[in-house]
Short mmCIF file of C-alpha atoms in Angstrom, two decimals:
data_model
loop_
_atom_site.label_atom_id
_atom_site.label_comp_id
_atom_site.label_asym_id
_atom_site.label_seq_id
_atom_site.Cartn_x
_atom_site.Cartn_y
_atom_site.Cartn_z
CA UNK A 81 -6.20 -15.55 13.19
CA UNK A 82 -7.27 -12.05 12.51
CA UNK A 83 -6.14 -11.01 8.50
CA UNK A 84 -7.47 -10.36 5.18
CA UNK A 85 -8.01 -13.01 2.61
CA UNK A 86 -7.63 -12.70 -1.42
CA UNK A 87 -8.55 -15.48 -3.85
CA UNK A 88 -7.60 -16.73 -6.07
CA UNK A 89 -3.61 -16.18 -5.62
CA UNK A 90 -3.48 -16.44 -9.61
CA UNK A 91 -5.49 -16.14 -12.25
CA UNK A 92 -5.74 -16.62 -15.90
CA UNK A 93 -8.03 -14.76 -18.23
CA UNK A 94 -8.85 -14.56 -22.14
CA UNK A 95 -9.18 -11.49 -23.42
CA UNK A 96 -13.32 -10.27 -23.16
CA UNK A 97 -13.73 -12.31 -19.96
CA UNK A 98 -15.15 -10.46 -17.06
CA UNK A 99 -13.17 -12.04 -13.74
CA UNK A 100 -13.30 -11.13 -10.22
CA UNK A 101 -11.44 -11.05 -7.29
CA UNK A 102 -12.26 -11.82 -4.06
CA UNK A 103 -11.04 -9.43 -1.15
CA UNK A 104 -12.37 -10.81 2.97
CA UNK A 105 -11.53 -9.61 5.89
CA UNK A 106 -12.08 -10.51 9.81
CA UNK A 107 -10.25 -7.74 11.20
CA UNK A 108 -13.73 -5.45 11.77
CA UNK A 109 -12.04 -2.77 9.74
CA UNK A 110 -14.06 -0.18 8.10
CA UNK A 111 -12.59 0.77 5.21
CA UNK A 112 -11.19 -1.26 2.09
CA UNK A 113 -9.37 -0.53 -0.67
CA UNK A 114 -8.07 -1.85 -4.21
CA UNK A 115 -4.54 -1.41 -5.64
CA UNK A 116 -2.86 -1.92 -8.78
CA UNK A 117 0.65 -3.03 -8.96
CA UNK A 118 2.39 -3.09 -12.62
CA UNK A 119 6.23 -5.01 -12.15
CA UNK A 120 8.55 -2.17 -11.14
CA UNK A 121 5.82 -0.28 -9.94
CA UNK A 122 3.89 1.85 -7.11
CA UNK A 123 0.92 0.91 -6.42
CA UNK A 124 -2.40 2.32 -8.13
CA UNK A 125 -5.54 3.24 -6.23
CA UNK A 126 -8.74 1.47 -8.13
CA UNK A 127 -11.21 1.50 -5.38
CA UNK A 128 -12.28 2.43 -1.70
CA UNK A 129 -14.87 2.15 0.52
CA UNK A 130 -15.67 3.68 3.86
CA UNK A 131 -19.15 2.02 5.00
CA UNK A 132 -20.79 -0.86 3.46
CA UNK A 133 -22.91 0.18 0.53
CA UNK A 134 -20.66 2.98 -0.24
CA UNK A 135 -17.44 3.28 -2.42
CA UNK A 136 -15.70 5.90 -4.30
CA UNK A 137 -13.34 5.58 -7.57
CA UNK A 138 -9.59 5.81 -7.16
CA UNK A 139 -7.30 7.10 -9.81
CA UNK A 140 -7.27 4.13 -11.93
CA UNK A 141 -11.52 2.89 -11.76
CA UNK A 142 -12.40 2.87 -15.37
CA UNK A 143 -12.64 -0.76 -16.63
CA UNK A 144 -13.27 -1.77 -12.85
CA UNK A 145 -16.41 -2.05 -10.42
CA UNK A 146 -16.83 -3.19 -6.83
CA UNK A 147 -19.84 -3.93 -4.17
CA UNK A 148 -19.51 -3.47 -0.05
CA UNK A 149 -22.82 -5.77 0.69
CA UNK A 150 -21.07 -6.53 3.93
CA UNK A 151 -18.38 -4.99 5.69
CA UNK A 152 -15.90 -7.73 5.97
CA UNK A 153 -16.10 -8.31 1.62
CA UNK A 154 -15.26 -6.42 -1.10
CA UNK A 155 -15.19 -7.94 -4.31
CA UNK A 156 -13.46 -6.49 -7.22
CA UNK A 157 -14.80 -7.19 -10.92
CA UNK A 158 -12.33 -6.49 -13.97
CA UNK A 159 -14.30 -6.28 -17.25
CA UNK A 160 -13.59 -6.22 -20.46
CA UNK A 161 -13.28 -2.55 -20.83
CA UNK A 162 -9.95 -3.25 -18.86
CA UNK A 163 -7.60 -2.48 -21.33
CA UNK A 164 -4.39 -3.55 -20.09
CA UNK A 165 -5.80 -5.49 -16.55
CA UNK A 166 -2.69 -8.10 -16.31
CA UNK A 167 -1.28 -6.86 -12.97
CA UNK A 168 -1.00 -7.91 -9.38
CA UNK A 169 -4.22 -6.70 -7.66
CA UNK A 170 -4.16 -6.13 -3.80
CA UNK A 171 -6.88 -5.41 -1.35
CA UNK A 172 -6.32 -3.47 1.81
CA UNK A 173 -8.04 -2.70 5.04
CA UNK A 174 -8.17 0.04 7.43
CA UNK A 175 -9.66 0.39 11.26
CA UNK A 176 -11.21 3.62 11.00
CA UNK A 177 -12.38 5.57 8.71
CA UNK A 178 -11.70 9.40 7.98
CA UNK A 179 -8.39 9.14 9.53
CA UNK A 180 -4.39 10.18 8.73
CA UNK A 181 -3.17 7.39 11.36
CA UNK A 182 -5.05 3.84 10.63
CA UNK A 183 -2.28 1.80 9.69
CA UNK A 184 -3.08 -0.14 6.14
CA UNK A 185 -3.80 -4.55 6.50
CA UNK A 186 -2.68 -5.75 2.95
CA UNK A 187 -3.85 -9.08 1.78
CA UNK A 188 -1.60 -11.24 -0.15
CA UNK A 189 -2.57 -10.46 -3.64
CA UNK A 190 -4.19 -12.25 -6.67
CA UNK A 191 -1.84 -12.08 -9.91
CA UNK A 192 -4.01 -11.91 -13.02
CA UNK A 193 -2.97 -12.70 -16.66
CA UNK A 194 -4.51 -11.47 -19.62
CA UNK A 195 -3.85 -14.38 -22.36
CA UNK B 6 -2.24 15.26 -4.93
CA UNK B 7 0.87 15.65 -2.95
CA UNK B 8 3.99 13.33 -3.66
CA UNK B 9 6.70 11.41 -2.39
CA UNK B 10 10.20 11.09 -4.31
CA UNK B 11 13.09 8.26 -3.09
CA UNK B 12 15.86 7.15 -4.69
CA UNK B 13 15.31 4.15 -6.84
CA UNK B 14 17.74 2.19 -5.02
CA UNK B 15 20.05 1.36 -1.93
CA UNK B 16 22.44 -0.89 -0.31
CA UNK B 17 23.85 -1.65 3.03
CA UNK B 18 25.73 -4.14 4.71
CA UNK B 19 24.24 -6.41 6.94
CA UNK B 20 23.89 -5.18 10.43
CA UNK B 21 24.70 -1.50 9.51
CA UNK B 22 22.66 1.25 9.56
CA UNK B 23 20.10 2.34 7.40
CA UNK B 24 18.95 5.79 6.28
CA UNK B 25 16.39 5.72 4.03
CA UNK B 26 15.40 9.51 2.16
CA UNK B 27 12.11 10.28 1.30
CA UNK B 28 11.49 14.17 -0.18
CA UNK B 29 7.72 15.59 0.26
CA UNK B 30 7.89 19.52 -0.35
CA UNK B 31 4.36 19.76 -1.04
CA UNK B 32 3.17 18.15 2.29
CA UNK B 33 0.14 19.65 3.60
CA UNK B 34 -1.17 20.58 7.40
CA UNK B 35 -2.94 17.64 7.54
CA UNK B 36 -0.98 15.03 5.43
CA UNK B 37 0.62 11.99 7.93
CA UNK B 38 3.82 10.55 6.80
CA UNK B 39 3.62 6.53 6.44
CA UNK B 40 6.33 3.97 5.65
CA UNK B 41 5.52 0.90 4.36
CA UNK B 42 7.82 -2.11 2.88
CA UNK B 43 7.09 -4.68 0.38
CA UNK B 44 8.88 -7.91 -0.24
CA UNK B 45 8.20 -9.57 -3.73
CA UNK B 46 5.25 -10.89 -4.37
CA UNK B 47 3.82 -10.10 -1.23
CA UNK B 48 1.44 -7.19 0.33
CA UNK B 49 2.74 -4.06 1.44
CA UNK B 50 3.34 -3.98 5.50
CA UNK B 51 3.34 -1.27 7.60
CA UNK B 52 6.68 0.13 9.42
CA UNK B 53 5.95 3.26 10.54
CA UNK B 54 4.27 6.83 10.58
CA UNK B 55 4.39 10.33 12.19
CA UNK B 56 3.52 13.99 11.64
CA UNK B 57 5.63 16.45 12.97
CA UNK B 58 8.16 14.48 15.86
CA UNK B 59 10.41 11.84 15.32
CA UNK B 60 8.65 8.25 15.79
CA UNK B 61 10.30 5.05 17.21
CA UNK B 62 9.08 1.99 16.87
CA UNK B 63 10.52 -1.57 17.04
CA UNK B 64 11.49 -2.03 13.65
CA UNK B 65 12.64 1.39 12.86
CA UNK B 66 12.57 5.33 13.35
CA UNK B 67 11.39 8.27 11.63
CA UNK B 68 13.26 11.34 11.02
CA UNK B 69 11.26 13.93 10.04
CA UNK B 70 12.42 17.88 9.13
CA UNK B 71 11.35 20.42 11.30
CA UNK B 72 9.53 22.04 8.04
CA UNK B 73 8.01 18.76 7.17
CA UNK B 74 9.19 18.98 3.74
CA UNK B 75 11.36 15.75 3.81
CA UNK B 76 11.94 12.58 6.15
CA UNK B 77 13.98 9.81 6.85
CA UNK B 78 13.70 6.27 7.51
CA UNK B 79 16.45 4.73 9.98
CA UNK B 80 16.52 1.04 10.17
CA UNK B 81 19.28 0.53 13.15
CA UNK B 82 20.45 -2.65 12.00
CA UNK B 83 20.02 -3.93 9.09
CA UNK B 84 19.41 -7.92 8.29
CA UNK B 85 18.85 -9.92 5.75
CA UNK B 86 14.95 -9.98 5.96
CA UNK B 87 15.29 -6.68 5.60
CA UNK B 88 15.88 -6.36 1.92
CA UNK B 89 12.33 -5.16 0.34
CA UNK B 90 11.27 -1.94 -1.36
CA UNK B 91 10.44 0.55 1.10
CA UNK B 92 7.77 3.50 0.18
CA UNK B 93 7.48 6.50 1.65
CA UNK B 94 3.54 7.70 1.40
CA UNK B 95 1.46 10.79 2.45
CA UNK B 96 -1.99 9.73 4.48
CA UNK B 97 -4.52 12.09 3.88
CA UNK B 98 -7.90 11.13 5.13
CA UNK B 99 -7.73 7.42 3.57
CA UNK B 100 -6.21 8.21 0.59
CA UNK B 101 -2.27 6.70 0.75
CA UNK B 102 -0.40 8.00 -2.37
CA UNK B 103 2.03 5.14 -3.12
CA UNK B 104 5.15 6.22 -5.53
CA UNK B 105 7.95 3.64 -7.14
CA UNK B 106 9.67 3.38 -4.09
CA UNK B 107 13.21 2.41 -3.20
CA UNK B 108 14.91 -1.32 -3.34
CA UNK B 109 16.88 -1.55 -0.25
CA UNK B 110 19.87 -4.67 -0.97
CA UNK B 111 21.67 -5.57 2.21
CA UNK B 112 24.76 -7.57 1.77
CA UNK B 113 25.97 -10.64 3.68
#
């Protein structure tokens, strides 16, 4: 079946540790994104990307960095210059790019915790 | 960046129906209007979108004003599975502006 993967589901972390998410998807979608989601909360664009080997930052990229080697992957590092990175990270897709109609593929999430 | 407001929260009984608010008055020409619902600890999923007309789809309608500056979500019949928070978003060339929200309960 046709979806988008994220691993791990959960996550622990100590504080300094770089860590990073893994975002897949089989859909043939062009564009991907990464959201933030604090409990209670919207959700926070970190990341996007349009085209492999091409991303821009979101509202929220300092402490973050990402790589589209290959269109179906789009892994999402959280350094240490996170301050505050315990937070439910999602990864989206999109069919086309450049549009006000593609309808958004969310994965399932990865929850991290800071300890 | 344009925004959405909703109220934090609703309720409905089950197999009622549901109008859900969402207030944009600084929509732009070019801005689609997306619904999406979230149950907890899960991915967002989409419900539906428009621009200017009213939208059906199978799992719901969309109202929207004839000067775009609000909408309305319309689930027909509500159900249990129903109960998530639903956002109301503005699409604008692949950036979706996610706000807080609202909790939709449905009671039994």
């Amino acid at each position: 079946d046709g979806g988008i993967t994220q691993s791990p589901k959960y996550l622990f972390r100590k504080e300094g540790q770089n860590v990073t998410l893994s975002c897949e998807q089989n859909l043939n979608h062009d564009a991907m994104y990464w959201y933030r989601q604090d409990p209670g909360q919207g959700l926070r664009l970190i990341y996007y990307s349009q085209i492999v080997n091409d991303f821009q930052k979101g509202d929220i990229a300092e402490g973050y960095s990402v790589s589209r080697e290959k269109k179906e992957s789009f892994p999402l590092t959280v350094t240490s210059a996170q301050k505050n990175p315990t937070a439910f990270y999602l990864c989206a897709s999109q069919k086309r790019k450049q549009t006000n109609t593609g309808e958004l593929f969310f994965g399932e999430g990865s929850r991290l915790t800071v300890l | 960046d344009a925004k959405t407001t909703q109220p934090n929260s609703m309720e409905s009984n089950e197999e009622e129906p549901v109008h859900l608010p969402c207030n944009h008055s600084t929509i732009s020409g070019t801005d689609y209007i997306h619904w999406y619902r979230q149950l907890p600890s899960q991915g967002p999923e989409y419900v539906i979108h428009g621009l200017t007309s009213n939208v059906n789809n199978r799992m719901a309608s969309l109202a929207i004003a004839e000067d775009r500056k609000s909408s309305t979500l319309i689930l027909h019949r509500a159900t249990l599975r129903d109960a998530a928070v639903y956002y109301c978003i503005l699409n604008n060339f692949n950036k979706f502006y996610f706000g807080s929200g609202t909790k939709l309960n449905v009671k039994p």
